Structures are given as structure tokens and as C-alpha cells.
Amino acid sequence: MSVNAPTLLWFRLDLRLDDNPAMQAAIARGKPIIPVFIYDEDKDWPLGGATRWWLHHALADLQEQLSCHGLKLVLQSGDSAEVISDLVEKHEIGAVFWNRCYEPRTIARDSAIKQQLKSQTIEVESFNTSLLFEPWEIKNKTGNPFRVFTPFWKHCLAKSFPKTINCDLGATKVPRAWPDSEILDDWKLLPRISWDAEFYKFWKPTRKAGLNRLRQFVKDAVHDYGNGRDRPDWDGTSCLSPYLHFGQIGPREIYEALLGKVDLTKGGPRQYLSEIGWREFSYHILYHFPSVPTEPLRPEFEHFPWEPDDQLLKAWQKGQTGYPLVDAGMRQLYAIGWMHNRVRMNAGSILVKHLLQPWQDGARWFWDTLVDADLASNTQGWQWTAGCGADGAPYFRVFNPVLQGQRFDTEGDYVRRWVPELAKLPSQYIHQPWEAPDSVLAAADVKLCKTYPLPVVEHQQGRRRALDAYEKLKFFHKDKK
Ligand SMILES: Cc1cc2nc3c(=O)[nH]c(=O)nc-3n(C[C@H](O)[C@H](O)[C@H](O)COP(=O)(O)OP(=O)(O)OC[C@H]3O[C@@H](n4cnc5c(N)ncnc54)[C@H](O)[C@@H]3O)c2cc1C
């Protein structure tokens, strides 16, 4: 091996140069660096349309950042193990560094790659950059994984939080010859039909934009996050989830941005930090219970009497359930690839409770349409909603979408923004148009069943059906005992 054998720096869900321990290790090794991104589609969870869009722009941004240091981002597609083995051989690579991912299939693949490289006496190391704490570091008193959020987070808060990592990017070394690279546009990550016009208005998927958003959120909104986190009609949350998912921003950076500027022991800042904690918890669960993306953590829910129905699923996906808050959320999701958490909970609840559709179908739709689609958080969100996961909302607690709308979108501005056919309804009726007198509907140009549907299931009836289904599940288990 040549004394100048380059370091292969394998980018994955860590699309940033700062606070990047694999990058720091590559610089410290003192040899030329070859950054690579491998497009290796997961067969079970292929990227959804919205995350493909984000990935395209995040990679373009990373290419630009690397070019400031004379580096290129080598793009290759195919099986990661094969691509790495080929690069190692052709470019006499001396070391391979990457930051860890925690999806079950990725863990298995990466372990095999590590073994293979070690057997070839190639230096290989992986690092943590996307979590505050490794999932295996956090254990309860009996040495087992946590299944309830509050003690999990209490345990984390008692530990010292890791600091961000400074990378001396001025010290990077450039290889004499670059491997061939595929062309980003050829990957066709962007949609062929332009459903993404609104994405461009809402998002700037660059690291710089993410950092600006973080700064602005800490300055303007984190104090009132306790309210903002419930108000879809406000700009009250950080909207950092896609940046976090793709690693354009890391949780250590968020923690440091808050530290010293706000009091993290109370109010909005404390609540905000605990949401970062929910992200950690989701990864903790996924790591310790790797079957959760398709199977309920609580096995008794395997026998839940779902009633799969394509038409109901489609009505929900298109934002045509007749419940304005839910429809606004589903249309917001389709338009910009993101939905406020309060509405995600309501949209999820309608699907699994009022409509009795399997939570896995909702999770697949979110997977395809969210820019922040994340196996850990999406699974956790859906299992929480369906009451079948770790620390879930009990199944028998059924959201009333009308009351939720009246409470959290008080004037109906959120509904007006995303369900324009209801825009002229007065606030009093905006969350329940079917209660409006004919004259009010006529004045607002609303024709129920024509311009906007009646609820697919009336609330009390939907609630009853959900509770009956839950009772059947309980009987099933009693019978088995
Ligand atoms: C059914 C359902 C599906 C979900 N799917 C996803 C998903 O695929 N990807 C995803 O990142 N989040 C998911 N969430 C969690 C949450 O809705 C989003 O993280 C949040 O709405 C993102 O907006 P924000 O960045 O403004 O969040 P903020 O309120 O500003 O929170 C800051 C960060 O904390 C994390 N966070 C906040 N709430 C949660 C939570 N409940 N669980 C895990 N992490 C959280 C996110 O990384 C978020 O960016 C889901 C929730 C539900 C109910």
C-alpha cells in the first residue's frame, strides 16, 4: 500500500462537513480524501418521491461545499459493498470512514462491509454524528432498553451531552486522480411531472438555510414553542426535521445553538429539547426492536381487526375525508412534503381509528410524501398513533377532529390556506361545514358533497366502531388465555 493511500469518506445521512467525526478522522489521517456518496436503494424502504427531491438538492449542496476545499463528491450507484470494494481496489484506498446509520438493514450491511475491509487490512472506522446518544448506551436499571419516553429522556438528561466536533477543513488533502463519478441529474431524483412547485417556495434544502432556520427559531420562536408546537396555523416549530434526517444539521449542533441562549430547564426550550429526545427515543426503539417498521411493538395488536378499504385510504390520501383539519394536513403534506405534528397526530388517528385502516398503510403514504420521512420517527409516530408501540396514545383515546381544529386552529386560517374551497366560511363553521346553515354555505360558495365532501364517517359512529374493534381485540386475547 502506498504511503499516501487515500481515505475514502463515505457520506450517507450526514450531508455536512462540520461536526462530522468521519470527516475529522479523515483529515487527521493526513492523506488525500475521496468523498463518495453511493445511491444504494433499500428494497424494503425505497426512497419516497419527497425524500428523493430533498436528497437531490442536499447532494448538490454538499458538492458545492466540498468544492470550496478542492474536493469532489464522487457519485456511484449500486450495491454499497461492491462499490466500496471496487473503489478500494482501483484507488488503493488505505482507510474507509463513515458515520453510522441505524436502520436494521443498513446496520447488517455496514457490519459486513466493515468485516470485509478489516480482513483486507484496510483501516475502517465508523462514528456517531446523527444522535446525541448511541442506542446501546442507554439502558434502564435492569439493563434493558427503555419502552417509555419519560424515564428514557430523564436518563439521557442526567448524562453529559456531547459537544460538536470541529473539522479543520483547511487541512484537507486532494487526491492526484479522482475516481469516475456518475452525474447527479442522471439519477433522476427529481420528479418528471412537476408536482414539486410548492416545495421550492417552502424549502431551501441547503445546510446554510437549515442553520439560518435554526438561528431564527432560537431567536424568535423557541420561547413560545410550548404553544407553537400545537398550532398548525403559526410558524411555531423549527421545521428542521428534513435537515436532521439528512444530517445537514446534527442534534449536537441544535443543542449548542440553544445552550447559553435560552434556559433549557423550563418552558418552550425544555419542551423543544424533549422533542429532540423523542427523535432519540425513536432510534432507541428501532435499534432494539428492529421489526417495528412493519410489526407492532405490542404483539397483541397483530390481531387487530383492521378493515382495509382502498377507497377510504384514497379519500384520506387526497385530503377528502370531510374533516377540514385532516384534509388541510393531507393537502399540506402533498403540496410541501411536510405536515405540522399536531395535524400528523389527527390525520393518523382518523385513518387508524375512524376508518380502521392499518397503520402500516398510513406509514407507507407518509414515507412516500414526507421530505423528513425517517424510518425511526415515522414508525414511532404511527405506532404511537395506533396505540401499538412504545409509550403510545391508548387506542381507546380517539381524537375528535372538529374539537381539535377549534382548539388548535382557532380562526381556521390553517384550513383556509390548504382547503381553499372552504376559505370563505366563517370561523364558527370552518371545522364543521355540515353544521352551517344553507345561507352561510351559499354565501361561502360551499356545496356539500359537490365542492367539499361530508365526513366519510360521522365522528360518534367512527369512534364507536374504533372502540368496538378494540373490544374485539381484547376478546381475542381473553379467548386465547
Ligand atoms: C404519524 C406521524 C408520523 C411522523 N413521521 C415522522 C417522520 O417520518 N420523520 C420525522 O422526522 N418526524 C416524524 N414525526 C414526528 C414529528 O411530527 C415531526 O418530527 C415534526 O412535525 C417535524 O417538524 P419540526 O421539525 O418543525 O418539529 P419541531 O417541533 O421543531 O421539533 C424539532 C425536532 O424534533 C424531532 N421531533 C419532534 N417531534 C418528534 C416526534 N414526535 N418523534 C420523533 N422526533 C420528533 C424532529 O427531528 C424535529 O425536527 C411523525 C409524527 C407522527 C404523529
Coordinates of C-alpha atoms and ligand atoms in Angstrom, one line a residue:
M1 CA 0.0 0.0 0.0
S2 CA 1.3 3.4 -0.9
V3 CA 2.3 5.8 2.0
N4 CA -0.2 8.2 0.6
A5 CA -3.1 5.7 0.3
P6 CA -6.2 7.9 0.2
T7 CA -9.0 7.9 2.7
L8 CA -12.5 7.0 1.4
L9 CA -15.0 9.2 3.2
W10 CA -18.4 7.6 2.7
F11 CA -21.3 10.1 3.1
R12 CA -24.7 8.8 3.9
L13 CA -27.2 10.5 6.2
D14 CA -24.6 13.0 7.4
L15 CA -24.6 15.5 4.5
R16 CA -22.4 18.2 6.1
L17 CA -18.8 18.9 6.5
D18 CA -18.8 20.4 10.0
D19 CA -19.5 18.5 13.2
N20 CA -18.7 15.4 11.2
P21 CA -16.5 13.0 13.0
A22 CA -15.8 10.8 10.0
M23 CA -14.5 13.9 8.2
Q24 CA -12.5 14.9 11.2
A25 CA -10.9 11.4 11.3
A26 CA -10.1 11.6 7.6
I27 CA -8.4 15.0 8.0
A28 CA -6.5 13.7 11.0
R29 CA -5.2 10.7 9.0
G30 CA -3.4 13.3 6.8
K31 CA -3.9 11.5 3.4
P32 CA -5.8 12.6 0.4
I33 CA -9.6 12.3 0.9
I34 CA -12.0 10.8 -1.6
P35 CA -15.6 11.7 -0.6
V36 CA -18.2 9.3 -2.0
F37 CA -22.0 9.0 -1.9
I38 CA -23.5 5.7 -3.0
Y39 CA -27.0 5.5 -4.3
D40 CA -28.0 2.1 -3.0
E41 CA -31.7 1.7 -3.0
D42 CA -33.2 -0.1 0.1
K43 CA -35.5 -2.8 -1.3
D44 CA -37.9 -2.7 1.6
W45 CA -38.0 1.1 2.0
P46 CA -37.0 2.7 -1.3
L47 CA -36.8 6.5 -1.1
G48 CA -40.1 8.2 -1.4
G49 CA -40.7 10.9 -4.0
A50 CA -40.3 13.7 -1.5
T51 CA -37.1 12.5 0.1
R52 CA -35.7 11.9 -3.4
W53 CA -36.3 15.6 -4.1
W54 CA -34.6 16.6 -0.9
L55 CA -31.7 14.3 -1.5
H56 CA -31.0 15.7 -5.0
H57 CA -30.7 19.2 -3.6
A58 CA -28.8 18.2 -0.5
L59 CA -26.2 16.4 -2.6
A60 CA -25.8 19.3 -5.0
D61 CA -25.3 21.5 -1.9
L62 CA -22.7 19.1 -0.5
Q63 CA -20.8 19.0 -3.8
E64 CA -20.6 22.8 -3.7
Q65 CA -19.3 22.8 -0.1
L66 CA -16.7 20.2 -0.9
S67 CA -15.6 22.1 -4.0
C68 CA -14.6 25.1 -1.7
H69 CA -11.9 22.8 -0.3
G70 CA -10.8 21.4 -3.7
L71 CA -12.7 18.2 -3.1
K72 CA -15.3 16.4 -5.3
L73 CA -18.2 14.3 -4.3
V74 CA -17.9 11.0 -6.2
L75 CA -21.3 9.7 -7.0
Q76 CA -21.7 6.0 -7.6
S77 CA -24.8 3.8 -7.7
G78 CA -25.3 0.1 -6.9
D79 CA -24.6 -2.3 -4.1
S80 CA -22.6 -0.4 -1.4
A81 CA -20.3 -3.4 -0.7
E82 CA -19.5 -3.8 -4.3
V83 CA -18.9 -0.1 -5.0
I84 CA -16.6 0.2 -2.0
S85 CA -14.7 -2.9 -2.8
D86 CA -14.2 -1.7 -6.3
L87 CA -13.0 1.8 -5.2
V88 CA -10.7 0.3 -2.6
E89 CA -9.1 -1.9 -5.2
K90 CA -8.8 0.6 -8.1
H91 CA -7.7 3.6 -6.0
E92 CA -5.5 1.8 -3.4
I93 CA -7.6 3.1 -0.6
G94 CA -5.9 2.9 2.8
A95 CA -8.8 3.7 5.1
V96 CA -12.6 3.9 4.9
F97 CA -14.5 6.1 7.4
W98 CA -18.2 6.8 7.7
N99 CA -20.9 7.9 10.2
R100 CA -23.3 5.4 11.4
C101 CA -27.0 4.9 10.4
Y102 CA -29.4 2.8 12.4
E103 CA -31.9 1.3 10.1
P104 CA -31.8 -2.5 10.6
R105 CA -30.8 -3.4 7.0
T106 CA -28.1 -0.7 7.0
I107 CA -26.6 -2.0 10.2
A108 CA -26.3 -5.5 8.8
R109 CA -24.8 -4.3 5.5
D110 CA -22.3 -1.9 7.2
S111 CA -21.2 -4.6 9.6
A112 CA -20.5 -7.0 6.7
I113 CA -18.6 -4.2 4.9
K114 CA -16.5 -3.5 8.0
Q115 CA -15.6 -7.2 8.4
Q116 CA -14.6 -7.4 4.7
L117 CA -12.4 -4.3 4.9
K118 CA -10.7 -5.5 8.1
S119 CA -9.9 -8.8 6.5
Q120 CA -8.2 -6.9 3.8
T121 CA -6.2 -4.9 6.5
I122 CA -7.8 -1.7 5.4
E123 CA -8.3 0.8 8.2
V124 CA -12.0 1.2 8.8
E125 CA -14.0 3.1 11.4
S126 CA -17.5 4.4 11.9
F127 CA -18.7 7.2 14.1
N128 CA -21.8 8.8 15.6
T129 CA -23.0 12.1 14.3
S130 CA -26.8 11.8 14.0
L131 CA -27.7 11.0 17.6
L132 CA -26.9 12.5 20.9
F133 CA -26.5 9.0 22.5
E134 CA -25.9 5.7 20.9
P135 CA -29.0 3.5 21.3
W136 CA -26.9 0.8 23.0
E137 CA -25.5 3.3 25.6
I138 CA -28.9 3.9 27.2
K139 CA -30.3 1.2 29.4
N140 CA -32.8 1.0 32.2
K141 CA -32.0 -0.2 35.7
T142 CA -32.4 -3.8 34.7
G143 CA -30.0 -3.4 31.8
N144 CA -32.8 -3.4 29.2
P145 CA -33.9 -0.9 26.6
F146 CA -36.5 1.7 27.6
R147 CA -40.0 1.4 26.3
V148 CA -41.4 4.6 27.9
F149 CA -40.3 8.0 26.9
T150 CA -40.2 9.9 30.2
P151 CA -37.7 7.7 32.1
F152 CA -35.7 7.3 28.8
W153 CA -35.3 11.1 28.5
K154 CA -34.7 11.6 32.2
H155 CA -31.9 9.1 31.9
C156 CA -30.4 11.0 28.9
L157 CA -30.7 14.4 30.6
A158 CA -28.6 13.1 33.5
K159 CA -25.8 12.3 31.1
S160 CA -23.4 15.0 29.8
F161 CA -24.4 16.0 26.3
P162 CA -21.7 15.5 23.6
K163 CA -20.1 18.6 22.1
T164 CA -20.0 19.4 18.4
I165 CA -16.8 18.5 16.5
N166 CA -14.6 21.0 14.9
C167 CA -13.2 19.9 11.5
D168 CA -10.1 21.6 10.3
L169 CA -11.4 21.8 6.7
G170 CA -8.4 23.9 5.7
A171 CA -6.2 20.8 6.2
T172 CA -7.9 18.5 3.7
K173 CA -5.7 16.9 1.1
V174 CA -6.8 16.3 -2.5
P175 CA -6.1 13.0 -4.4
R176 CA -3.9 13.1 -7.5
A177 CA -6.6 11.2 -9.5
W178 CA -10.3 11.1 -8.9
P179 CA -12.5 8.0 -9.4
D180 CA -15.2 8.3 -12.1
S181 CA -18.3 9.8 -10.9
E182 CA -21.9 9.5 -12.1
I183 CA -23.9 12.6 -12.7
L184 CA -26.4 13.7 -10.2
D185 CA -29.1 14.7 -12.8
D186 CA -28.8 11.2 -14.3
W187 CA -30.1 9.7 -11.1
K188 CA -33.4 11.4 -11.9
L189 CA -34.2 12.0 -8.2
L190 CA -36.4 15.0 -9.2
P191 CA -39.9 14.3 -10.3
R192 CA -40.7 14.0 -14.1
I193 CA -44.1 15.7 -13.6
S194 CA -43.7 18.9 -11.7
W195 CA -45.7 18.3 -8.5
D196 CA -42.9 19.9 -6.6
A197 CA -43.5 23.6 -7.4
E198 CA -44.7 24.4 -3.8
F199 CA -41.6 22.6 -2.4
Y200 CA -39.4 25.3 -3.9
K201 CA -41.5 28.0 -2.2
F202 CA -41.4 26.5 1.2
W203 CA -37.9 24.9 1.4
K204 CA -34.3 25.7 0.8
P205 CA -32.7 22.3 1.2
T206 CA -29.2 23.5 1.9
R207 CA -27.1 23.4 5.1
K208 CA -26.9 27.1 5.1
A209 CA -30.6 27.5 5.0
G210 CA -31.0 24.9 7.8
L211 CA -28.6 26.8 10.0
N212 CA -30.4 30.1 9.3
R213 CA -33.7 28.5 10.2
L214 CA -32.2 27.2 13.5
R215 CA -30.8 30.6 14.4
Q216 CA -34.1 32.3 13.6
F217 CA -36.1 29.7 15.5
V218 CA -33.9 30.1 18.6
K219 CA -34.2 33.8 18.4
D220 CA -37.9 34.2 17.6
A221 CA -39.9 31.1 18.4
V222 CA -38.4 28.6 20.9
H223 CA -39.6 30.7 23.9
D224 CA -43.2 30.1 22.8
Y225 CA -42.7 26.6 21.5
G226 CA -45.0 25.2 24.2
N227 CA -47.8 26.8 22.2
G228 CA -46.3 26.8 18.8
R229 CA -45.9 23.0 18.8
D230 CA -49.7 22.7 18.9
R231 CA -50.6 25.5 16.4
P232 CA -50.6 24.5 12.7
D233 CA -51.7 28.0 11.9
W234 CA -48.5 29.5 13.3
D235 CA -44.9 29.3 12.2
G236 CA -44.2 27.9 15.7
T237 CA -42.0 24.9 15.1
S238 CA -38.4 24.7 13.8
C239 CA -39.1 22.8 10.5
L240 CA -35.7 21.2 10.9
S241 CA -36.8 17.6 10.5
P242 CA -35.6 17.1 6.9
Y243 CA -32.3 18.8 7.7
L244 CA -31.9 16.5 10.7
H245 CA -32.9 13.4 8.7
F246 CA -30.3 14.0 6.0
G247 CA -27.7 15.1 8.5
Q248 CA -27.4 18.6 7.1
I249 CA -27.7 19.6 10.7
G250 CA -26.9 17.4 13.7
P251 CA -28.6 17.2 17.1
R252 CA -25.4 18.3 18.8
E253 CA -25.5 21.5 16.8
I254 CA -29.1 22.1 17.8
Y255 CA -28.2 21.6 21.5
E256 CA -25.3 24.0 21.2
A257 CA -27.4 26.6 19.4
L258 CA -29.8 26.5 22.4
L259 CA -27.2 26.3 25.2
G260 CA -26.4 29.6 26.9
K261 CA -29.1 31.4 24.8
V262 CA -32.2 30.0 26.5
D263 CA -33.0 28.3 29.7
L264 CA -33.2 24.6 28.8
T265 CA -34.8 23.7 32.2
K266 CA -38.2 25.2 31.6
G267 CA -40.9 26.3 29.1
G268 CA -40.6 26.2 25.4
P269 CA -36.8 25.5 25.2
R270 CA -37.2 22.5 27.6
Q271 CA -40.1 21.2 25.6
Y272 CA -38.2 21.7 22.3
L273 CA -35.2 19.7 23.6
S274 CA -37.5 16.9 24.7
E275 CA -38.8 16.7 21.1
I276 CA -35.2 16.1 20.0
G277 CA -35.4 13.5 22.8
W278 CA -38.4 11.8 21.0
R279 CA -36.2 11.6 18.0
E280 CA -33.5 9.8 20.1
F281 CA -36.2 7.6 21.6
S282 CA -37.5 6.6 18.1
Y283 CA -34.0 5.5 17.2
H284 CA -33.6 3.7 20.5
I285 CA -36.8 1.7 19.8
L286 CA -35.9 1.0 16.2
Y287 CA -32.4 -0.2 17.2
H288 CA -33.6 -2.6 19.9
F289 CA -36.8 -3.7 18.2
P290 CA -35.9 -3.8 14.5
S291 CA -39.1 -5.4 13.3
V292 CA -41.2 -2.3 14.3
P293 CA -41.4 -0.7 10.9
T294 CA -43.8 -3.4 9.9
E295 CA -44.9 -5.1 13.1
P296 CA -46.5 -3.6 16.2
L297 CA -44.2 -3.4 19.2
R298 CA -47.2 -4.7 21.3
P299 CA -47.7 -8.1 19.8
E300 CA -51.4 -8.3 20.8
F301 CA -52.1 -5.7 18.1
E302 CA -51.1 -8.2 15.4
H303 CA -54.6 -9.5 15.6
F304 CA -56.3 -6.1 15.4
P305 CA -59.5 -6.4 13.2
W306 CA -58.5 -3.7 10.6
E307 CA -60.9 -3.3 7.7
P308 CA -58.6 -2.4 4.7
D309 CA -60.5 -0.4 2.1
D310 CA -58.8 1.2 -0.9
Q311 CA -61.5 3.9 -1.4
L312 CA -61.2 5.1 2.2
L313 CA -57.4 5.1 2.0
K314 CA -57.6 7.1 -1.2
A315 CA -60.0 9.6 0.3
W316 CA -57.6 10.1 3.2
Q317 CA -54.5 10.4 0.9
K318 CA -56.2 13.0 -1.2
G319 CA -57.4 15.1 1.7
Q320 CA -61.1 14.3 1.0
T321 CA -62.2 12.9 4.4
G322 CA -64.7 15.7 5.0
Y323 CA -62.8 16.7 8.2
P324 CA -61.3 20.1 7.4
L325 CA -58.3 19.9 9.8
V326 CA -57.3 16.4 8.5
D327 CA -57.8 17.4 4.8
A328 CA -55.8 20.5 5.3
G329 CA -52.9 18.4 6.7
M330 CA -53.1 15.8 4.0
R331 CA -53.0 18.5 1.3
Q332 CA -50.2 20.4 3.0
L333 CA -48.3 17.1 3.0
Y334 CA -48.8 16.6 -0.7
A335 CA -48.0 20.2 -1.5
I336 CA -44.9 20.8 0.5
G337 CA -43.9 17.4 1.8
W338 CA -44.4 18.3 5.5
M339 CA -47.2 18.5 8.0
H340 CA -47.4 20.0 11.4
N341 CA -47.1 17.4 14.2
R342 CA -50.5 18.2 15.8
V343 CA -52.1 17.5 12.4
R344 CA -50.0 14.4 11.8
M345 CA -51.5 13.0 15.0
N346 CA -55.0 13.9 13.9
A347 CA -54.6 12.6 10.3
G348 CA -53.1 9.4 11.7
S349 CA -55.8 9.0 14.2
I350 CA -58.6 9.4 11.7
L351 CA -57.0 6.7 9.5
V352 CA -56.4 4.1 12.1
K353 CA -59.5 4.8 14.3
H354 CA -62.4 6.3 12.4
L355 CA -61.5 4.5 9.2
L356 CA -60.0 1.3 10.7
Q357 CA -57.2 1.2 8.1
P358 CA -53.9 -0.5 9.1
W359 CA -51.3 2.0 10.5
Q360 CA -48.8 0.4 8.1
D361 CA -50.7 1.9 5.1
G362 CA -50.5 5.3 6.6
A363 CA -46.8 4.9 7.3
R364 CA -46.2 4.0 3.7
W365 CA -48.0 7.0 2.4
F366 CA -46.1 9.3 4.8
W367 CA -42.9 7.6 3.7
D368 CA -43.6 8.5 0.1
T369 CA -44.7 12.0 0.7
L370 CA -42.8 13.5 3.6
V371 CA -39.5 15.3 3.0
D372 CA -38.5 14.2 6.5
A373 CA -39.6 10.6 6.0
D374 CA -37.4 8.7 8.6
L375 CA -37.8 5.1 9.4
A376 CA -37.3 5.6 13.1
S377 CA -39.5 8.6 13.7
N378 CA -42.2 7.7 11.2
T379 CA -42.6 4.2 12.7
Q380 CA -42.7 5.7 16.2
G381 CA -45.2 8.3 15.1
W382 CA -47.6 5.7 13.6
Q383 CA -47.2 3.2 16.3
W384 CA -47.8 5.9 18.9
T385 CA -51.0 7.0 17.0
A386 CA -52.3 3.4 16.7
G387 CA -51.5 2.8 20.4
C388 CA -49.5 -0.3 19.5
G389 CA -46.0 1.0 20.1
A390 CA -43.7 2.2 22.8
D391 CA -45.4 4.8 25.0
G392 CA -48.3 5.1 22.5
A393 CA -51.5 7.0 22.9
P394 CA -54.0 4.4 24.2
Y395 CA -56.1 3.1 21.3
F396 CA -59.3 4.0 23.1
R397 CA -58.4 7.7 23.2
V398 CA -60.0 8.9 19.9
F399 CA -59.3 12.4 18.7
N400 CA -62.3 14.5 17.8
P401 CA -61.1 16.3 14.6
V402 CA -63.6 19.1 15.0
L403 CA -62.7 19.9 18.6
Q404 CA -59.0 19.6 17.7
G405 CA -59.5 22.0 14.9
Q406 CA -61.4 24.5 17.0
R407 CA -58.8 24.3 19.7
F408 CA -55.6 24.5 17.7
D409 CA -56.6 26.3 14.5
T410 CA -58.9 28.7 16.3
E411 CA -59.7 31.0 13.4
G412 CA -59.5 28.3 10.8
D413 CA -56.5 30.0 9.0
Y414 CA -54.7 26.7 8.5
V415 CA -57.8 25.2 6.9
R416 CA -58.3 28.2 4.7
R417 CA -54.7 28.0 3.5
W418 CA -54.9 24.4 2.5
V419 CA -58.6 23.8 1.7
P420 CA -59.3 26.8 -0.4
E421 CA -62.9 25.7 -1.2
L422 CA -63.8 26.4 2.4
A423 CA -61.9 29.7 2.6
K424 CA -65.0 31.9 2.7
L425 CA -66.7 30.0 5.6
P426 CA -66.8 31.9 8.9
S427 CA -64.5 30.6 11.6
Q428 CA -67.5 29.2 13.5
Y429 CA -68.2 26.6 10.8
I430 CA -64.8 26.1 9.2
H431 CA -64.1 22.9 11.2
Q432 CA -67.7 21.5 10.7
P433 CA -69.1 22.9 7.4
W434 CA -72.0 20.4 7.7
E435 CA -73.3 22.4 10.6
A436 CA -73.5 25.6 8.7
P437 CA -77.0 26.9 7.6
D438 CA -77.7 26.7 3.9
S439 CA -77.5 30.5 3.6
V440 CA -74.0 30.5 5.1
L441 CA -72.8 27.7 2.8
A442 CA -74.3 29.5 -0.2
A443 CA -72.6 32.8 0.7
A444 CA -69.3 30.9 1.1
D445 CA -69.8 29.1 -2.3
V446 CA -69.7 25.7 -0.5
K447 CA -71.8 23.0 -1.9
L448 CA -71.5 20.0 0.4
C449 CA -70.9 16.7 -1.4
K450 CA -70.0 18.7 -4.6
T451 CA -67.3 21.2 -3.7
Y452 CA -66.4 19.6 -0.4
P453 CA -67.4 16.1 1.0
L454 CA -69.4 15.3 4.0
P455 CA -67.3 13.3 6.7
V456 CA -66.5 9.8 5.4
V457 CA -67.6 8.6 8.8
E458 CA -69.6 10.6 11.3
H459 CA -67.4 11.2 14.4
Q460 CA -69.5 9.4 17.0
Q461 CA -70.1 6.5 14.7
G462 CA -66.3 6.3 13.8
R463 CA -65.4 6.5 17.5
R464 CA -67.9 3.7 18.4
R465 CA -66.5 1.5 15.5
A466 CA -63.0 2.0 16.7
L467 CA -63.8 1.1 20.3
D468 CA -65.8 -1.9 19.2
A469 CA -62.8 -3.1 17.2
Y470 CA -60.6 -2.6 20.3
E471 CA -63.1 -4.7 22.3
K472 CA -62.9 -7.5 19.7
L473 CA -59.1 -7.4 20.1
K474 CA -59.4 -7.7 23.9
F475 CA -61.9 -10.7 23.5
F476 CA -59.5 -12.4 21.1
H477 CA -56.8 -12.3 23.7
K478 CA -59.1 -13.4 26.6
D479 CA -60.2 -16.3 24.4
K480 CA -56.6 -17.3 23.9
K481 CA -55.7 -17.2 27.6
Ligands
LIG1 C1 -47.9 9.8 12.3 C2 -46.6 10.5 12.5 C3 -45.6 10.3 11.6 C4 -44.3 11.0 11.8 N1 -43.3 10.8 10.8 C5 -42.1 11.4 11.0 C6 -41.1 11.2 10.1 O1 -41.1 10.4 9.2 N2 -39.9 12.0 10.3 C7 -39.8 12.8 11.3 O2 -38.7 13.5 11.4 N3 -40.7 13.0 12.2 C8 -41.9 12.4 12.1 N4 -42.9 12.6 13.0 C9 -42.7 13.4 14.2 C10 -43.0 14.9 14.1 O3 -44.3 15.1 13.5 C11 -42.0 15.6 13.2 O4 -40.7 15.4 13.6 C12 -42.2 17.2 13.3 O5 -43.5 17.5 12.9 C13 -41.2 17.9 12.3 O6 -41.4 19.2 12.3 P1 -40.4 20.2 13.0 O7 -39.0 20.0 12.5 O8 -41.0 21.6 12.9 O9 -40.5 19.8 14.5 P2 -40.2 20.5 15.9 O10 -41.5 20.6 16.6 O11 -39.5 21.8 15.6 O12 -39.2 19.5 16.6 C14 -37.8 19.5 16.5 C15 -37.3 18.2 16.0 O13 -37.6 17.2 17.0 C16 -37.9 16.0 16.3 N5 -39.2 15.6 16.7 C17 -40.3 16.4 17.0 N6 -41.3 15.6 17.3 C18 -41.0 14.4 17.2 C19 -41.6 13.1 17.4 N7 -42.9 13.1 17.8 N8 -41.0 12.0 17.1 C20 -39.7 12.0 16.7 N9 -39.0 13.1 16.5 C21 -39.6 14.3 16.8 C22 -37.8 16.2 14.8 O14 -36.5 15.8 14.4 C23 -37.9 17.7 14.7 O15 -37.3 18.3 13.6 C24 -44.2 11.9 12.9 C25 -45.2 12.1 13.8 C26 -46.4 11.4 13.6 C27 -47.5 11.6 14.6

